[in-house]
């Protein structure tokens, strides 16, 4: 017996035939970092496929590939998402109920000497405000 009822649920998606990375366009910023040889080889191979499939320039294919891979990794990392949801998004503003600042000490105290810190090797270099990319 055939029924003329509509199927329940989400309709099946059309089979994907091209790269996942060919999606939204986003603003860019330059970040320099080091990656493993294995990741570099895989990136070169995948971005060459994206370039060939879409006909876009190599640097555009590489940008889209890395951008998509990083954002997808961040989206899928459940621990990272929990941390993001639990941390406040903005700094709290002082309220009238906040305690007043302590009175200055009676005797002058020398300010602490700031020691320059070396940048972390795992972080990208700071942005140069004079350049716009």
mmCIF file of N, CA and C in Angstrom, residues 22-133:
data_model
loop_
_atom_site.group_PDB
_atom_site.id
_atom_site.type_symbol
_atom_site.label_atom_id
_atom_site.label_comp_id
_atom_site.label_asym_id
_atom_site.label_seq_id
_atom_site.Cartn_x
_atom_site.Cartn_y
_atom_site.Cartn_z
ATOM 1 N N UNK A 22 34.516 27.099 0.033
ATOM 2 C CA UNK A 22 33.982 28.118 -0.868
ATOM 3 C C UNK A 22 32.655 28.618 -0.335
ATOM 4 N N UNK A 23 32.747 29.499 0.638
ATOM 5 C CA UNK A 23 31.549 30.021 1.280
ATOM 6 C C UNK A 23 31.617 31.520 1.381
ATOM 7 N N UNK A 24 31.390 31.998 2.583
ATOM 8 C CA UNK A 24 31.309 33.436 2.834
ATOM 9 C C UNK A 24 32.643 34.139 2.628
ATOM 10 N N UNK A 25 32.550 35.394 2.190
ATOM 11 C CA UNK A 25 33.739 36.246 2.118
ATOM 12 C C UNK A 25 33.838 37.012 3.421
ATOM 13 N N UNK A 26 35.033 37.143 3.932
ATOM 14 C CA UNK A 26 35.255 37.825 5.199
ATOM 15 C C UNK A 26 36.372 38.856 5.049
ATOM 16 N N UNK A 27 36.386 39.810 5.976
ATOM 17 C CA UNK A 27 37.480 40.777 6.021
ATOM 18 C C UNK A 27 38.755 40.044 6.404
ATOM 19 N N UNK A 28 39.889 40.589 6.050
ATOM 20 C CA UNK A 28 41.158 39.899 6.267
ATOM 21 C C UNK A 28 42.079 40.683 7.178
ATOM 22 N N UNK A 29 42.971 39.939 7.809
ATOM 23 C CA UNK A 29 44.083 40.520 8.552
ATOM 24 C C UNK A 29 45.268 39.582 8.386
ATOM 25 N N UNK A 30 46.468 40.121 8.395
ATOM 26 C CA UNK A 30 47.659 39.306 8.171
ATOM 27 C C UNK A 30 48.166 38.762 9.504
ATOM 28 N N UNK A 31 48.375 37.446 9.542
ATOM 29 C CA UNK A 31 48.918 36.755 10.702
ATOM 30 C C UNK A 31 50.021 35.835 10.188
ATOM 31 N N UNK A 32 51.168 35.879 10.812
ATOM 32 C CA UNK A 32 52.268 35.010 10.422
ATOM 33 C C UNK A 32 52.480 33.977 11.510
ATOM 34 N N UNK A 33 52.533 32.712 11.120
ATOM 35 C CA UNK A 33 52.757 31.656 12.092
ATOM 36 C C UNK A 33 53.463 30.489 11.437
ATOM 37 N N UNK A 34 53.960 29.601 12.265
ATOM 38 C CA UNK A 34 54.635 28.405 11.775
ATOM 39 C C UNK A 34 53.716 27.217 11.970
ATOM 40 N N UNK A 35 53.744 26.292 11.003
ATOM 41 C CA UNK A 35 52.968 25.062 11.123
ATOM 42 C C UNK A 35 53.875 23.886 10.793
ATOM 43 N N UNK A 36 53.429 22.697 11.119
ATOM 44 C CA UNK A 36 54.248 21.512 10.874
ATOM 45 C C UNK A 36 54.388 21.264 9.372
ATOM 46 N N UNK A 37 55.403 20.492 9.005
ATOM 47 C CA UNK A 37 55.614 20.165 7.595
ATOM 48 C C UNK A 37 54.424 19.387 7.039
ATOM 49 N N UNK A 38 53.889 18.489 7.848
ATOM 50 C CA UNK A 38 52.740 17.689 7.412
ATOM 51 C C UNK A 38 51.531 18.581 7.133
ATOM 52 N N UNK A 39 51.263 19.525 8.039
ATOM 53 C CA UNK A 39 50.131 20.438 7.844
ATOM 54 C C UNK A 39 50.370 21.333 6.636
ATOM 55 N N UNK A 40 51.607 21.777 6.448
ATOM 56 C CA UNK A 40 51.928 22.638 5.304
ATOM 57 C C UNK A 40 51.720 21.896 3.988
ATOM 58 N N UNK A 41 52.115 20.630 3.954
ATOM 59 C CA UNK A 41 51.941 19.838 2.739
ATOM 60 C C UNK A 41 50.452 19.622 2.455
ATOM 61 N N UNK A 42 49.687 19.318 3.498
ATOM 62 C CA UNK A 42 48.248 19.110 3.336
ATOM 63 C C UNK A 42 47.563 20.408 2.909
ATOM 64 N N UNK A 43 47.975 21.531 3.498
ATOM 65 C CA UNK A 43 47.418 22.832 3.126
ATOM 66 C C UNK A 43 47.709 23.140 1.661
ATOM 67 N N UNK A 44 48.939 22.893 1.227
ATOM 68 C CA UNK A 44 49.305 23.161 -0.165
ATOM 69 C C UNK A 44 48.486 22.297 -1.117
ATOM 70 N N UNK A 45 48.315 21.025 -0.767
ATOM 71 C CA UNK A 45 47.558 20.113 -1.630
ATOM 72 C C UNK A 45 46.078 20.505 -1.684
ATOM 73 N N UNK A 46 45.501 20.785 -0.527
ATOM 74 C CA UNK A 46 44.076 21.129 -0.474
ATOM 75 C C UNK A 46 43.815 22.467 -1.162
ATOM 76 N N UNK A 47 44.640 23.474 -0.871
ATOM 77 C CA UNK A 47 44.393 24.783 -1.478
ATOM 78 C C UNK A 47 44.630 24.744 -2.987
ATOM 79 N N UNK A 48 45.520 23.864 -3.457
ATOM 80 C CA UNK A 48 45.694 23.697 -4.903
ATOM 81 C C UNK A 48 44.423 23.112 -5.519
ATOM 82 N N UNK A 49 43.788 22.190 -4.803
ATOM 83 C CA UNK A 49 42.521 21.623 -5.278
ATOM 84 C C UNK A 49 41.437 22.701 -5.326
ATOM 85 N N UNK A 50 41.361 23.518 -4.273
ATOM 86 C CA UNK A 50 40.377 24.613 -4.237
ATOM 87 C C UNK A 50 40.643 25.570 -5.397
ATOM 88 N N UNK A 51 41.906 25.890 -5.613
ATOM 89 C CA UNK A 51 42.290 26.790 -6.703
ATOM 90 C C UNK A 51 41.868 26.212 -8.053
ATOM 91 N N UNK A 52 42.146 24.937 -8.258
ATOM 92 C CA UNK A 52 41.803 24.289 -9.522
ATOM 93 C C UNK A 52 40.287 24.191 -9.695
ATOM 94 N N UNK A 53 39.580 23.834 -8.640
ATOM 95 C CA UNK A 53 38.130 23.659 -8.714
ATOM 96 C C UNK A 53 37.411 24.973 -8.998
ATOM 97 N N UNK A 54 37.857 26.041 -8.320
ATOM 98 C CA UNK A 54 37.130 27.305 -8.402
ATOM 99 C C UNK A 54 37.706 28.288 -9.400
ATOM 100 N N UNK A 55 38.956 28.081 -9.810
ATOM 101 C CA UNK A 55 39.587 29.016 -10.727
ATOM 102 C C UNK A 55 40.052 30.297 -10.062
ATOM 103 N N UNK A 56 40.122 30.294 -8.728
ATOM 104 C CA UNK A 56 40.562 31.493 -8.011
ATOM 105 C C UNK A 56 42.086 31.479 -7.854
ATOM 106 N N UNK A 57 42.694 32.624 -7.589
ATOM 107 C CA UNK A 57 44.148 32.688 -7.393
ATOM 108 C C UNK A 57 44.586 31.853 -6.181
ATOM 109 N N UNK A 58 45.863 31.453 -6.180
ATOM 110 C CA UNK A 58 46.400 30.586 -5.128
ATOM 111 C C UNK A 58 46.280 31.228 -3.752
ATOM 112 N N UNK A 59 46.592 32.524 -3.626
ATOM 113 C CA UNK A 59 46.528 33.161 -2.307
ATOM 114 C C UNK A 59 45.097 33.233 -1.786
ATOM 115 N N UNK A 60 44.117 33.395 -2.680
ATOM 116 C CA UNK A 60 42.709 33.416 -2.278
ATOM 117 C C UNK A 60 42.262 32.025 -1.813
ATOM 118 N N UNK A 61 42.686 31.003 -2.531
ATOM 119 C CA UNK A 61 42.341 29.621 -2.155
ATOM 120 C C UNK A 61 42.962 29.271 -0.812
ATOM 121 N N UNK A 62 44.192 29.678 -0.586
ATOM 122 C CA UNK A 62 44.876 29.410 0.689
ATOM 123 C C UNK A 62 44.180 30.158 1.833
ATOM 124 N N UNK A 63 43.803 31.424 1.597
ATOM 125 C CA UNK A 63 43.091 32.195 2.613
ATOM 126 C C UNK A 63 41.790 31.509 3.000
ATOM 127 N N UNK A 64 40.985 31.158 2.016
ATOM 128 C CA UNK A 64 39.689 30.535 2.300
ATOM 129 C C UNK A 64 39.860 29.207 3.032
ATOM 130 N N UNK A 65 40.868 28.437 2.667
ATOM 131 C CA UNK A 65 41.106 27.142 3.300
ATOM 132 C C UNK A 65 41.473 27.306 4.765
ATOM 133 N N UNK A 66 42.433 28.166 5.063
ATOM 134 C CA UNK A 66 42.875 28.360 6.445
ATOM 135 C C UNK A 66 41.772 29.001 7.277
ATOM 136 N N UNK A 67 41.103 29.991 6.730
ATOM 137 C CA UNK A 67 40.019 30.662 7.446
ATOM 138 C C UNK A 67 38.924 29.668 7.836
ATOM 139 N N UNK A 68 38.503 28.873 6.890
ATOM 140 C CA UNK A 68 37.449 27.891 7.162
ATOM 141 C C UNK A 68 37.909 26.858 8.184
ATOM 142 N N UNK A 69 39.126 26.352 8.019
ATOM 143 C CA UNK A 69 39.626 25.312 8.927
ATOM 144 C C UNK A 69 39.709 25.814 10.362
ATOM 145 N N UNK A 70 40.209 27.016 10.558
ATOM 146 C CA UNK A 70 40.322 27.550 11.915
ATOM 147 C C UNK A 70 38.951 27.804 12.529
ATOM 148 N N UNK A 71 38.066 28.449 11.793
ATOM 149 C CA UNK A 71 36.740 28.744 12.343
ATOM 150 C C UNK A 71 35.961 27.466 12.645
ATOM 151 N N UNK A 72 36.096 26.461 11.797
ATOM 152 C CA UNK A 72 35.396 25.197 12.034
ATOM 153 C C UNK A 72 35.964 24.491 13.265
ATOM 154 N N UNK A 73 37.278 24.553 13.444
ATOM 155 C CA UNK A 73 37.892 23.958 14.633
ATOM 156 C C UNK A 73 37.400 24.654 15.890
ATOM 157 N N UNK A 74 37.373 25.966 15.896
ATOM 158 C CA UNK A 74 36.910 26.712 17.070
ATOM 159 C C UNK A 74 35.439 26.409 17.358
ATOM 160 N N UNK A 75 34.641 26.304 16.312
ATOM 161 C CA UNK A 75 33.214 26.030 16.481
ATOM 162 C C UNK A 75 32.973 24.652 17.077
ATOM 163 N N UNK A 76 33.766 23.675 16.683
ATOM 164 C CA UNK A 76 33.542 22.297 17.119
ATOM 165 C C UNK A 76 34.177 21.966 18.463
ATOM 166 N N UNK A 77 35.068 22.798 18.968
ATOM 167 C CA UNK A 77 35.738 22.526 20.245
ATOM 168 C C UNK A 77 34.779 22.847 21.392
ATOM 169 N N UNK A 78 34.215 21.806 21.997
ATOM 170 C CA UNK A 78 33.192 22.001 23.024
ATOM 171 C C UNK A 78 33.748 22.677 24.272
ATOM 172 N N UNK A 79 34.959 22.340 24.676
ATOM 173 C CA UNK A 79 35.548 22.970 25.860
ATOM 174 C C UNK A 79 35.770 24.460 25.622
ATOM 175 N N UNK A 80 36.231 24.809 24.456
ATOM 176 C CA UNK A 80 36.427 26.223 24.118
ATOM 177 C C UNK A 80 35.093 26.957 24.140
ATOM 178 N N UNK A 81 34.064 26.347 23.576
ATOM 179 C CA UNK A 81 32.751 26.991 23.548
ATOM 180 C C UNK A 81 32.194 27.171 24.963
ATOM 181 N N UNK A 82 32.404 26.184 25.847
ATOM 182 C CA UNK A 82 31.950 26.327 27.235
ATOM 183 C C UNK A 82 32.664 27.489 27.910
ATOM 184 N N UNK A 83 33.978 27.590 27.689
ATOM 185 C CA UNK A 83 34.745 28.678 28.287
ATOM 186 C C UNK A 83 34.264 30.027 27.769
ATOM 187 N N UNK A 84 34.020 30.113 26.484
ATOM 188 C CA UNK A 84 33.533 31.375 25.896
ATOM 189 C C UNK A 84 32.193 31.784 26.479
ATOM 190 N N UNK A 85 31.310 30.812 26.661
ATOM 191 C CA UNK A 85 29.993 31.130 27.204
ATOM 192 C C UNK A 85 30.063 31.527 28.670
ATOM 193 N N UNK A 86 31.041 30.985 29.419
ATOM 194 C CA UNK A 86 31.119 31.279 30.846
ATOM 195 C C UNK A 86 31.856 32.575 31.156
ATOM 196 N N UNK A 87 32.732 33.034 30.274
ATOM 197 C CA UNK A 87 33.475 34.262 30.552
ATOM 198 C C UNK A 87 32.652 35.469 30.108
ATOM 199 N N UNK A 88 32.744 36.577 30.870
ATOM 200 C CA UNK A 88 31.984 37.778 30.496
ATOM 201 C C UNK A 88 32.506 38.350 29.181
ATOM 202 N N UNK A 89 31.605 38.861 28.376
ATOM 203 C CA UNK A 89 31.974 39.403 27.074
ATOM 204 C C UNK A 89 32.534 40.812 27.156
ATOM 205 N N UNK A 90 32.173 41.549 28.193
ATOM 206 C CA UNK A 90 32.676 42.913 28.319
ATOM 207 C C UNK A 90 33.156 43.133 29.745
ATOM 208 N N UNK A 91 33.973 44.141 29.918
ATOM 209 C CA UNK A 91 34.465 44.445 31.250
ATOM 210 C C UNK A 91 33.351 45.097 32.049
ATOM 211 N N UNK A 92 33.233 44.760 33.336
ATOM 212 C CA UNK A 92 32.159 45.350 34.133
ATOM 213 C C UNK A 92 32.381 46.844 34.322
ATOM 214 N N UNK A 93 31.295 47.579 34.338
ATOM 215 C CA UNK A 93 31.385 49.023 34.549
ATOM 216 C C UNK A 93 31.282 49.296 36.042
ATOM 217 N N UNK A 94 32.008 50.308 36.540
ATOM 218 C CA UNK A 94 31.914 50.614 37.969
ATOM 219 C C UNK A 94 30.507 51.093 38.311
ATOM 220 N N UNK A 95 30.017 50.644 39.439
ATOM 221 C CA UNK A 95 28.668 51.044 39.847
ATOM 222 C C UNK A 95 28.748 51.868 41.130
ATOM 223 N N UNK A 96 27.634 52.423 41.530
ATOM 224 C CA UNK A 96 27.595 53.238 42.746
ATOM 225 C C UNK A 96 27.862 52.384 43.972
ATOM 226 N N UNK A 97 27.593 51.103 43.907
ATOM 227 C CA UNK A 97 27.803 50.220 45.049
ATOM 228 C C UNK A 97 29.262 49.775 45.176
ATOM 229 N N UNK A 98 30.096 50.094 44.189
ATOM 230 C CA UNK A 98 31.495 49.684 44.241
ATOM 231 C C UNK A 98 32.224 50.480 45.316
ATOM 232 N N UNK A 99 33.169 49.848 46.022
ATOM 233 C CA UNK A 99 33.897 50.577 47.070
ATOM 234 C C UNK A 99 34.756 51.682 46.472
ATOM 235 N N UNK A 100 34.940 52.709 47.233
ATOM 236 C CA UNK A 100 35.754 53.843 46.778
ATOM 237 C C UNK A 100 37.221 53.429 46.731
ATOM 238 N N UNK A 101 37.995 54.173 45.964
ATOM 239 C CA UNK A 101 39.421 53.882 45.852
ATOM 240 C C UNK A 101 40.091 54.134 47.202
ATOM 241 N N UNK A 102 41.101 53.326 47.566
ATOM 242 C CA UNK A 102 41.770 53.522 48.850
ATOM 243 C C UNK A 102 42.514 54.864 48.882
ATOM 244 N N UNK A 103 42.647 55.401 50.074
ATOM 245 C CA UNK A 103 43.347 56.674 50.233
ATOM 246 C C UNK A 103 44.822 56.474 49.930
ATOM 247 N N UNK A 104 45.495 57.493 49.391
ATOM 248 C CA UNK A 104 46.929 57.358 49.092
ATOM 249 C C UNK A 104 47.725 57.172 50.384
ATOM 250 N N UNK A 105 48.849 56.452 50.306
ATOM 251 C CA UNK A 105 49.648 56.235 51.507
ATOM 252 C C UNK A 105 50.247 57.548 52.014
ATOM 253 N N UNK A 106 50.495 57.604 53.319
ATOM 254 C CA UNK A 106 51.019 58.821 53.935
ATOM 255 C C UNK A 106 52.449 59.080 53.481
ATOM 256 N N UNK A 107 53.249 58.045 53.298
ATOM 257 C CA UNK A 107 54.627 58.232 52.854
ATOM 258 C C UNK A 107 54.722 57.900 51.375
ATOM 259 N N UNK A 108 55.518 58.654 50.633
ATOM 260 C CA UNK A 108 55.625 58.387 49.194
ATOM 261 C C UNK A 108 56.254 57.008 48.962
ATOM 262 N N UNK A 109 55.715 56.307 48.009
ATOM 263 C CA UNK A 109 56.222 54.988 47.639
ATOM 264 C C UNK A 109 56.637 55.055 46.182
ATOM 265 N N UNK A 110 57.807 54.515 45.876
ATOM 266 C CA UNK A 110 58.284 54.518 44.499
ATOM 267 C C UNK A 110 57.415 53.579 43.661
ATOM 268 N N UNK A 111 57.048 53.984 42.466
ATOM 269 C CA UNK A 111 56.230 53.098 41.624
ATOM 270 C C UNK A 111 57.040 51.868 41.221
ATOM 271 N N UNK A 112 56.376 50.750 41.003
ATOM 272 C CA UNK A 112 57.100 49.549 40.596
ATOM 273 C C UNK A 112 57.711 49.752 39.216
ATOM 274 N N UNK A 113 58.857 49.147 39.014
ATOM 275 C CA UNK A 113 59.554 49.261 37.747
ATOM 276 C C UNK A 113 59.015 48.177 36.822
ATOM 277 N N UNK A 114 58.568 48.599 35.672
ATOM 278 C CA UNK A 114 58.034 47.645 34.706
ATOM 279 C C UNK A 114 59.181 47.012 33.947
ATOM 280 N N UNK A 115 59.197 45.698 33.933
ATOM 281 C CA UNK A 115 60.228 44.989 33.177
ATOM 282 C C UNK A 115 59.621 44.552 31.851
ATOM 283 N N UNK A 116 60.323 44.793 30.752
ATOM 284 C CA UNK A 116 59.772 44.383 29.453
ATOM 285 C C UNK A 116 59.717 42.867 29.377
ATOM 286 N N UNK A 117 58.632 42.366 28.816
ATOM 287 C CA UNK A 117 58.461 40.927 28.667
ATOM 288 C C UNK A 117 58.637 40.559 27.208
ATOM 289 N N UNK A 118 59.248 39.423 26.980
ATOM 290 C CA UNK A 118 59.408 38.923 25.616
ATOM 291 C C UNK A 118 58.052 38.430 25.114
ATOM 292 N N UNK A 119 57.728 38.657 23.848
ATOM 293 C CA UNK A 119 56.449 38.164 23.331
ATOM 294 C C UNK A 119 56.420 36.639 23.334
ATOM 295 N N UNK A 120 55.250 36.110 23.546
ATOM 296 C CA UNK A 120 55.076 34.671 23.559
ATOM 297 C C UNK A 120 55.286 34.114 22.158
ATOM 298 N N UNK A 121 56.042 33.024 22.009
ATOM 299 C CA UNK A 121 56.254 32.469 20.673
ATOM 300 C C UNK A 121 54.994 31.841 20.088
ATOM 301 N N UNK A 122 53.998 31.574 20.921
ATOM 302 C CA UNK A 122 52.781 30.955 20.409
ATOM 303 C C UNK A 122 51.755 31.976 19.949
ATOM 304 N N UNK A 123 52.001 33.258 20.175
ATOM 305 C CA UNK A 123 51.060 34.295 19.769
ATOM 306 C C UNK A 123 51.547 34.980 18.501
ATOM 307 N N UNK A 124 50.622 35.485 17.689
ATOM 308 C CA UNK A 124 51.051 36.214 16.499
ATOM 309 C C UNK A 124 51.693 37.534 16.909
ATOM 310 N N UNK A 125 52.524 38.094 16.044
ATOM 311 C CA UNK A 125 53.149 39.373 16.381
ATOM 312 C C UNK A 125 52.094 40.465 16.510
ATOM 313 N N UNK A 126 52.374 41.498 17.317
ATOM 314 C CA UNK A 126 51.396 42.581 17.462
ATOM 315 C C UNK A 126 51.193 43.300 16.136
ATOM 316 N N UNK A 127 49.998 43.857 15.953
ATOM 317 C CA UNK A 127 49.680 44.561 14.717
ATOM 318 C C UNK A 127 50.379 45.912 14.704
ATOM 319 N N UNK A 128 50.828 46.294 13.546
ATOM 320 C CA UNK A 128 51.445 47.598 13.350
ATOM 321 C C UNK A 128 50.348 48.537 12.872
ATOM 322 N N UNK A 129 49.970 49.564 13.685
ATOM 323 C CA UNK A 129 48.862 50.451 13.285
ATOM 324 C C UNK A 129 49.168 51.264 12.042
ATOM 325 N N UNK A 130 50.433 51.335 11.644
ATOM 326 C CA UNK A 130 50.785 52.131 10.469
ATOM 327 C C UNK A 130 50.452 51.420 9.179
ATOM 328 N N UNK A 131 50.305 50.096 9.231
ATOM 329 C CA UNK A 131 49.983 49.341 8.018
ATOM 330 C C UNK A 131 48.539 48.917 8.060
ATOM 331 N N UNK A 132 47.909 48.898 6.935
ATOM 332 C CA UNK A 132 46.531 48.422 6.864
ATOM 333 C C UNK A 132 46.473 47.331 5.799
ATOM 334 N N UNK A 133 46.023 46.165 6.213
ATOM 335 C CA UNK A 133 45.942 45.039 5.290
ATOM 336 C C UNK A 133 44.560 44.478 5.286
#
